[in-house]
Amino acid sequence: MSTGSDSAAFWENHYSRLDEQWGTRPNAVLEDLVTTLAPTPGTALDLGCGHGGDAIWLATRGWDVTAVDVSATALRRVATGARTSGVAERVHPARHDLAHDFPEGRFDLVNASYFHTPLEISREKVLRRAAAAVATGGLLIIVEHASIAPWSWQAGEDVRFPRPDEVLASLELDDSWTAERCHAPERTATGPQGQTATVTENVLALRRAS
């Protein structure tokens, strides 16, 4: 990490090196959760939009999406993908580092799937801010996956994220919230040189009571 504690520089370097290698497909978990639990489109906040697949998929289904990332390269890729998909008017790229300038407003859906934790702040604090941004009756989707820690599983080290109950406790939510989906399956991941590791994934979908 030659950029030290500079989160913006780190992720800009990361996405710049990726260039056009990443596609723009949404993650399958988000598709399933939104289709099942939030079929009526509204306003959405996509944290750490990266390659743009999630934001663009939501927009093609009628959602008005604020797509957030710290990397200018990532945001340009999202904007280009939205134009190509014909949904540019519904995708709004916004540069935030999440540690110091979290997006304002309330959203019917906050997608915190696979977002990269800023180096200057803990993941739990970002997720608490994400929960605070959910509108009444809205949905918060949290997914934790090996892709946010590739240096671990590619090295063949087991990856364990906090269990769903630990994540829920860290959010400090009141009793107006209900867990629509809450599980942590395990799988075996394989690295580029054939290394294998056990990965524990979290999938949580939380709704703020209306």
PDB file of C-alpha atoms in Angstrom:
ATOM      1  CA  MET A   1       0.000   0.000   0.000  1.00  0.00           C
ATOM      2  CA  SER A   2       2.349   2.649  -1.295  1.00  0.00           C
ATOM      3  CA  THR A   3      -0.223   5.365  -0.659  1.00  0.00           C
ATOM      4  CA  GLY A   4      -0.136   4.767   3.090  1.00  0.00           C
ATOM      5  CA  SER A   5      -3.261   5.982   4.856  1.00  0.00           C
ATOM      6  CA  ASP A   6      -4.555   8.025   1.898  1.00  0.00           C
ATOM      7  CA  SER A   7      -7.768   6.201   1.113  1.00  0.00           C
ATOM      8  CA  ALA A   8      -8.617   8.281  -1.955  1.00  0.00           C
ATOM      9  CA  ALA A   9      -5.198   7.757  -3.546  1.00  0.00           C
ATOM     10  CA  PHE A  10      -5.248   4.049  -2.781  1.00  0.00           C
ATOM     11  CA  TRP A  11      -8.589   3.398  -4.467  1.00  0.00           C
ATOM     12  CA  GLU A  12      -7.883   5.738  -7.366  1.00  0.00           C
ATOM     13  CA  ASN A  13      -4.710   3.777  -8.054  1.00  0.00           C
ATOM     14  CA  HIS A  14      -6.652   0.529  -7.708  1.00  0.00           C
ATOM     15  CA  TYR A  15      -9.355   1.447 -10.222  1.00  0.00           C
ATOM     16  CA  SER A  16      -6.946   3.128 -12.622  1.00  0.00           C
ATOM     17  CA  ARG A  17      -4.920  -0.068 -12.844  1.00  0.00           C
ATOM     18  CA  LEU A  18      -8.072  -2.101 -13.473  1.00  0.00           C
ATOM     19  CA  ASP A  19      -8.872   0.096 -16.478  1.00  0.00           C
ATOM     20  CA  GLU A  20     -11.660  -1.705 -18.372  1.00  0.00           C
ATOM     21  CA  GLN A  21     -11.024  -5.174 -16.970  1.00  0.00           C
ATOM     22  CA  TRP A  22     -14.116  -5.091 -14.765  1.00  0.00           C
ATOM     23  CA  GLY A  23     -17.515  -5.649 -16.259  1.00  0.00           C
ATOM     24  CA  THR A  24     -20.721  -3.929 -15.213  1.00  0.00           C
ATOM     25  CA  ARG A  25     -22.799  -6.861 -14.005  1.00  0.00           C
ATOM     26  CA  PRO A  26     -24.594  -6.491 -10.661  1.00  0.00           C
ATOM     27  CA  ASN A  27     -23.926  -8.919  -7.858  1.00  0.00           C
ATOM     28  CA  ALA A  28     -26.404 -11.772  -7.721  1.00  0.00           C
ATOM     29  CA  VAL A  29     -27.125 -11.294  -4.007  1.00  0.00           C
ATOM     30  CA  LEU A  30     -28.315  -7.729  -4.572  1.00  0.00           C
ATOM     31  CA  GLU A  31     -30.524  -8.815  -7.479  1.00  0.00           C
ATOM     32  CA  ASP A  32     -32.188 -11.459  -5.338  1.00  0.00           C
ATOM     33  CA  LEU A  33     -32.730  -9.225  -2.301  1.00  0.00           C
ATOM     34  CA  VAL A  34     -34.059  -6.230  -4.219  1.00  0.00           C
ATOM     35  CA  THR A  35     -36.327  -8.323  -6.424  1.00  0.00           C
ATOM     36  CA  THR A  36     -37.708 -10.153  -3.395  1.00  0.00           C
ATOM     37  CA  LEU A  37     -37.791  -7.451  -0.733  1.00  0.00           C
ATOM     38  CA  ALA A  38     -37.934  -4.110  -2.569  1.00  0.00           C
ATOM     39  CA  PRO A  39     -39.749  -4.642  -5.875  1.00  0.00           C
ATOM     40  CA  THR A  40     -41.138  -1.082  -6.004  1.00  0.00           C
ATOM     41  CA  PRO A  41     -38.419   1.349  -7.124  1.00  0.00           C
ATOM     42  CA  GLY A  42     -37.626   4.563  -5.275  1.00  0.00           C
ATOM     43  CA  THR A  43     -34.432   6.353  -4.296  1.00  0.00           C
ATOM     44  CA  ALA A  44     -31.272   4.328  -3.736  1.00  0.00           C
ATOM     45  CA  LEU A  45     -27.805   4.984  -2.357  1.00  0.00           C
ATOM     46  CA  ASP A  46     -25.057   2.708  -3.693  1.00  0.00           C
ATOM     47  CA  LEU A  47     -21.994   2.918  -1.444  1.00  0.00           C
ATOM     48  CA  GLY A  48     -18.659   2.178  -3.076  1.00  0.00           C
ATOM     49  CA  CYS A  49     -20.150   1.794  -6.558  1.00  0.00           C
ATOM     50  CA  GLY A  50     -16.824   0.689  -8.092  1.00  0.00           C
ATOM     51  CA  HIS A  51     -17.437  -0.742 -11.549  1.00  0.00           C
ATOM     52  CA  GLY A  52     -21.054   0.423 -11.483  1.00  0.00           C
ATOM     53  CA  GLY A  53     -22.883  -2.860 -11.987  1.00  0.00           C
ATOM     54  CA  ASP A  54     -25.175  -2.499  -8.974  1.00  0.00           C
ATOM     55  CA  ALA A  55     -26.051   1.160  -9.598  1.00  0.00           C
ATOM     56  CA  ILE A  56     -26.760   0.601 -13.292  1.00  0.00           C
ATOM     57  CA  TRP A  57     -28.873  -2.518 -12.607  1.00  0.00           C
ATOM     58  CA  LEU A  58     -30.975  -0.599 -10.076  1.00  0.00           C
ATOM     59  CA  ALA A  59     -31.451   2.283 -12.507  1.00  0.00           C
ATOM     60  CA  THR A  60     -32.622  -0.027 -15.300  1.00  0.00           C
ATOM     61  CA  ARG A  61     -35.375  -1.145 -12.916  1.00  0.00           C
ATOM     62  CA  GLY A  62     -36.566   2.378 -12.206  1.00  0.00           C
ATOM     63  CA  TRP A  63     -34.522   3.319  -9.149  1.00  0.00           C
ATOM     64  CA  ASP A  64     -33.079   6.830  -8.882  1.00  0.00           C
ATOM     65  CA  VAL A  65     -29.538   6.025  -7.734  1.00  0.00           C
ATOM     66  CA  THR A  66     -26.861   8.093  -6.024  1.00  0.00           C
ATOM     67  CA  ALA A  67     -23.673   6.177  -6.840  1.00  0.00           C
ATOM     68  CA  VAL A  68     -20.898   6.939  -4.355  1.00  0.00           C
ATOM     69  CA  ASP A  69     -17.187   6.233  -4.524  1.00  0.00           C
ATOM     70  CA  VAL A  70     -13.955   7.968  -3.532  1.00  0.00           C
ATOM     71  CA  SER A  71     -12.298   7.214  -6.878  1.00  0.00           C
ATOM     72  CA  ALA A  72     -12.831   9.604  -9.792  1.00  0.00           C
ATOM     73  CA  THR A  73     -11.981   6.775 -12.201  1.00  0.00           C
ATOM     74  CA  ALA A  74     -14.694   4.561 -10.712  1.00  0.00           C
ATOM     75  CA  LEU A  75     -17.259   7.353 -10.961  1.00  0.00           C
ATOM     76  CA  ARG A  76     -16.379   8.011 -14.606  1.00  0.00           C
ATOM     77  CA  ARG A  77     -16.833   4.319 -15.340  1.00  0.00           C
ATOM     78  CA  VAL A  78     -20.255   4.368 -13.681  1.00  0.00           C
ATOM     79  CA  ALA A  79     -21.329   7.436 -15.652  1.00  0.00           C
ATOM     80  CA  THR A  80     -20.161   5.881 -18.925  1.00  0.00           C
ATOM     81  CA  GLY A  81     -21.926   2.618 -18.178  1.00  0.00           C
ATOM     82  CA  ALA A  82     -25.144   4.449 -17.295  1.00  0.00           C
ATOM     83  CA  ARG A  83     -25.087   6.340 -20.602  1.00  0.00           C
ATOM     84  CA  THR A  84     -24.450   3.138 -22.531  1.00  0.00           C
ATOM     85  CA  SER A  85     -27.378   1.476 -20.756  1.00  0.00           C
ATOM     86  CA  GLY A  86     -29.673   4.440 -21.401  1.00  0.00           C
ATOM     87  CA  VAL A  87     -30.185   5.282 -17.714  1.00  0.00           C
ATOM     88  CA  ALA A  88     -27.883   8.283 -17.302  1.00  0.00           C
ATOM     89  CA  GLU A  89     -30.753  10.412 -15.997  1.00  0.00           C
ATOM     90  CA  ARG A  90     -31.269   7.989 -13.099  1.00  0.00           C
ATOM     91  CA  VAL A  91     -27.634   7.476 -12.020  1.00  0.00           C
ATOM     92  CA  HIS A  92     -25.974  10.313 -10.121  1.00  0.00           C
ATOM     93  CA  PRO A  93     -22.241   9.760  -9.431  1.00  0.00           C
ATOM     94  CA  ALA A  94     -21.075  11.487  -6.251  1.00  0.00           C
ATOM     95  CA  ARG A  95     -17.569  11.567  -4.833  1.00  0.00           C
ATOM     96  CA  HIS A  96     -17.429  10.902  -1.079  1.00  0.00           C
ATOM     97  CA  ASP A  97     -14.820   9.219   1.087  1.00  0.00           C
ATOM     98  CA  LEU A  98     -17.530   8.093   3.573  1.00  0.00           C
ATOM     99  CA  ALA A  99     -15.207   8.807   6.503  1.00  0.00           C
ATOM    100  CA  HIS A 100     -15.605  12.580   6.402  1.00  0.00           C
ATOM    101  CA  ASP A 101     -18.434  13.478   4.012  1.00  0.00           C
ATOM    102  CA  PHE A 102     -21.127  10.838   3.999  1.00  0.00           C
ATOM    103  CA  PRO A 103     -23.975  11.567   1.542  1.00  0.00           C
ATOM    104  CA  GLU A 104     -26.888  13.541   2.974  1.00  0.00           C
ATOM    105  CA  GLY A 105     -30.536  12.613   2.734  1.00  0.00           C
ATOM    106  CA  ARG A 106     -32.774   9.597   3.236  1.00  0.00           C
ATOM    107  CA  PHE A 107     -33.106   6.724   0.764  1.00  0.00           C
ATOM    108  CA  ASP A 108     -35.592   3.911   0.217  1.00  0.00           C
ATOM    109  CA  LEU A 109     -32.681   1.534  -0.379  1.00  0.00           C
ATOM    110  CA  VAL A 110     -29.084   1.727   0.840  1.00  0.00           C
ATOM    111  CA  ASN A 111     -26.804  -0.795  -0.815  1.00  0.00           C
ATOM    112  CA  ALA A 112     -23.730  -1.509   1.297  1.00  0.00           C
ATOM    113  CA  SER A 113     -22.711  -4.590  -0.684  1.00  0.00           C
ATOM    114  CA  TYR A 114     -18.981  -5.124  -1.001  1.00  0.00           C
ATOM    115  CA  PHE A 115     -18.107  -1.484  -0.427  1.00  0.00           C
ATOM    116  CA  HIS A 116     -14.516  -0.744   0.557  1.00  0.00           C
ATOM    117  CA  THR A 117     -14.029   0.613   4.054  1.00  0.00           C
ATOM    118  CA  PRO A 118     -12.177   3.937   4.041  1.00  0.00           C
ATOM    119  CA  LEU A 119      -8.795   3.567   5.683  1.00  0.00           C
ATOM    120  CA  GLU A 120      -9.501   6.329   8.211  1.00  0.00           C
ATOM    121  CA  ILE A 121     -12.649   4.886   9.753  1.00  0.00           C
ATOM    122  CA  SER A 122     -13.996   1.540  10.897  1.00  0.00           C
ATOM    123  CA  ARG A 123     -16.507  -0.383   8.796  1.00  0.00           C
ATOM    124  CA  GLU A 124     -18.967  -0.365  11.712  1.00  0.00           C
ATOM    125  CA  LYS A 125     -19.087   3.447  11.771  1.00  0.00           C
ATOM    126  CA  VAL A 126     -19.764   3.601   8.035  1.00  0.00           C
ATOM    127  CA  LEU A 127     -22.541   1.033   8.364  1.00  0.00           C
ATOM    128  CA  ARG A 128     -24.118   3.015  11.209  1.00  0.00           C
ATOM    129  CA  ARG A 129     -24.168   6.063   8.933  1.00  0.00           C
ATOM    130  CA  ALA A 130     -25.656   3.891   6.194  1.00  0.00           C
ATOM    131  CA  ALA A 131     -28.453   2.799   8.548  1.00  0.00           C
ATOM    132  CA  ALA A 132     -29.149   6.426   9.471  1.00  0.00           C
ATOM    133  CA  ALA A 133     -29.610   7.203   5.766  1.00  0.00           C
ATOM    134  CA  VAL A 134     -32.445   4.674   5.333  1.00  0.00           C
ATOM    135  CA  ALA A 135     -35.892   6.226   5.019  1.00  0.00           C
ATOM    136  CA  THR A 136     -38.926   4.986   6.919  1.00  0.00           C
ATOM    137  CA  GLY A 137     -39.944   1.643   5.446  1.00  0.00           C
ATOM    138  CA  GLY A 138     -36.640   1.440   3.576  1.00  0.00           C
ATOM    139  CA  LEU A 139     -34.138  -1.372   3.232  1.00  0.00           C
ATOM    140  CA  LEU A 140     -30.451  -1.602   4.164  1.00  0.00           C
ATOM    141  CA  ILE A 141     -28.518  -4.355   2.386  1.00  0.00           C
ATOM    142  CA  ILE A 142     -25.165  -5.403   3.823  1.00  0.00           C
ATOM    143  CA  VAL A 143     -22.988  -8.016   2.163  1.00  0.00           C
ATOM    144  CA  GLU A 144     -19.480  -8.908   3.284  1.00  0.00           C
ATOM    145  CA  HIS A 145     -17.445 -11.057   0.962  1.00  0.00           C
ATOM    146  CA  ALA A 146     -13.908 -12.162   0.243  1.00  0.00           C
ATOM    147  CA  SER A 147     -13.661  -9.636  -2.588  1.00  0.00           C
ATOM    148  CA  ILE A 148     -13.135  -6.849  -0.064  1.00  0.00           C
ATOM    149  CA  ALA A 149     -10.113  -8.675   1.353  1.00  0.00           C
ATOM    150  CA  PRO A 150      -8.456 -10.320  -1.668  1.00  0.00           C
ATOM    151  CA  TRP A 151      -4.981 -10.068  -0.173  1.00  0.00           C
ATOM    152  CA  SER A 152      -6.144 -12.549   2.492  1.00  0.00           C
ATOM    153  CA  TRP A 153      -7.892 -15.251   0.519  1.00  0.00           C
ATOM    154  CA  GLN A 154      -5.515 -15.067  -2.431  1.00  0.00           C
ATOM    155  CA  ALA A 155      -2.735 -15.852   0.008  1.00  0.00           C
ATOM    156  CA  GLY A 156      -4.625 -18.960   1.084  1.00  0.00           C
ATOM    157  CA  GLU A 157      -5.612 -17.584   4.478  1.00  0.00           C
ATOM    158  CA  ASP A 158      -9.050 -18.230   5.922  1.00  0.00           C
ATOM    159  CA  VAL A 159     -11.268 -15.149   5.932  1.00  0.00           C
ATOM    160  CA  ARG A 160     -13.853 -14.622   8.640  1.00  0.00           C
ATOM    161  CA  PHE A 161     -16.036 -11.569   8.884  1.00  0.00           C
ATOM    162  CA  PRO A 162     -18.072 -10.749  11.992  1.00  0.00           C
ATOM    163  CA  ARG A 163     -21.167 -12.948  12.258  1.00  0.00           C
ATOM    164  CA  PRO A 164     -24.527 -11.379  11.358  1.00  0.00           C
ATOM    165  CA  ASP A 165     -25.434 -11.033  15.034  1.00  0.00           C
ATOM    166  CA  GLU A 166     -22.137  -9.235  15.651  1.00  0.00           C
ATOM    167  CA  VAL A 167     -22.797  -6.890  12.735  1.00  0.00           C
ATOM    168  CA  LEU A 168     -26.300  -6.193  14.037  1.00  0.00           C
ATOM    169  CA  ALA A 169     -24.924  -5.415  17.500  1.00  0.00           C
ATOM    170  CA  SER A 170     -22.333  -3.033  16.052  1.00  0.00           C
ATOM    171  CA  LEU A 171     -25.037  -1.066  14.212  1.00  0.00           C
ATOM    172  CA  GLU A 172     -26.676  -0.071  17.521  1.00  0.00           C
ATOM    173  CA  LEU A 173     -30.139  -0.128  15.946  1.00  0.00           C
ATOM    174  CA  ASP A 174     -33.337   0.489  17.873  1.00  0.00           C
ATOM    175  CA  ASP A 175     -36.321  -1.846  17.879  1.00  0.00           C
ATOM    176  CA  SER A 176     -37.888  -0.188  14.843  1.00  0.00           C
ATOM    177  CA  TRP A 177     -35.705  -2.390  12.622  1.00  0.00           C
ATOM    178  CA  THR A 178     -36.424  -5.938  11.488  1.00  0.00           C
ATOM    179  CA  ALA A 179     -34.094  -8.443   9.844  1.00  0.00           C
ATOM    180  CA  GLU A 180     -35.624  -9.609   6.553  1.00  0.00           C
ATOM    181  CA  ARG A 181     -32.598 -11.749   5.668  1.00  0.00           C
ATOM    182  CA  CYS A 182     -29.743 -12.717   7.959  1.00  0.00           C
ATOM    183  CA  HIS A 183     -27.324 -15.543   7.254  1.00  0.00           C
ATOM    184  CA  ALA A 184     -23.619 -16.280   6.928  1.00  0.00           C
ATOM    185  CA  PRO A 185     -22.810 -19.141   4.571  1.00  0.00           C
ATOM    186  CA  GLU A 186     -19.304 -20.498   4.205  1.00  0.00           C
ATOM    187  CA  ARG A 187     -17.618 -21.353   0.942  1.00  0.00           C
ATOM    188  CA  THR A 188     -14.199 -22.257  -0.369  1.00  0.00           C
ATOM    189  CA  ALA A 189     -12.451 -19.558  -2.391  1.00  0.00           C
ATOM    190  CA  THR A 190      -9.631 -20.222  -4.832  1.00  0.00           C
ATOM    191  CA  GLY A 191      -6.874 -17.697  -5.485  1.00  0.00           C
ATOM    192  CA  PRO A 192      -5.059 -17.002  -8.770  1.00  0.00           C
ATOM    193  CA  GLN A 193      -2.305 -19.530  -8.024  1.00  0.00           C
ATOM    194  CA  GLY A 194      -4.737 -22.203  -6.885  1.00  0.00           C
ATOM    195  CA  GLN A 195      -4.632 -21.305  -3.184  1.00  0.00           C
ATOM    196  CA  THR A 196      -7.797 -22.201  -1.305  1.00  0.00           C
ATOM    197  CA  ALA A 197      -9.286 -20.668   1.804  1.00  0.00           C
ATOM    198  CA  THR A 198     -12.494 -20.890   3.785  1.00  0.00           C
ATOM    199  CA  VAL A 199     -14.537 -17.714   3.473  1.00  0.00           C
ATOM    200  CA  THR A 200     -17.430 -16.756   5.729  1.00  0.00           C
ATOM    201  CA  GLU A 201     -19.852 -14.413   4.010  1.00  0.00           C
ATOM    202  CA  ASN A 202     -22.506 -12.241   5.618  1.00  0.00           C
ATOM    203  CA  VAL A 203     -25.768 -11.362   3.946  1.00  0.00           C
ATOM    204  CA  LEU A 204     -28.126  -9.037   5.851  1.00  0.00           C
ATOM    205  CA  ALA A 205     -31.220  -7.192   4.704  1.00  0.00           C
ATOM    206  CA  LEU A 206     -32.644  -4.891   7.361  1.00  0.00           C
ATOM    207  CA  ARG A 207     -35.851  -2.866   7.122  1.00  0.00           C
ATOM    208  CA  ARG A 208     -36.701   0.297   9.018  1.00  0.00           C
ATOM    209  CA  ALA A 209     -40.295   0.096  10.204  1.00  0.00           C
ATOM    210  CA  SER A 210     -42.835   2.353   8.493  1.00  0.00           C
TER     211      SER A 210
END
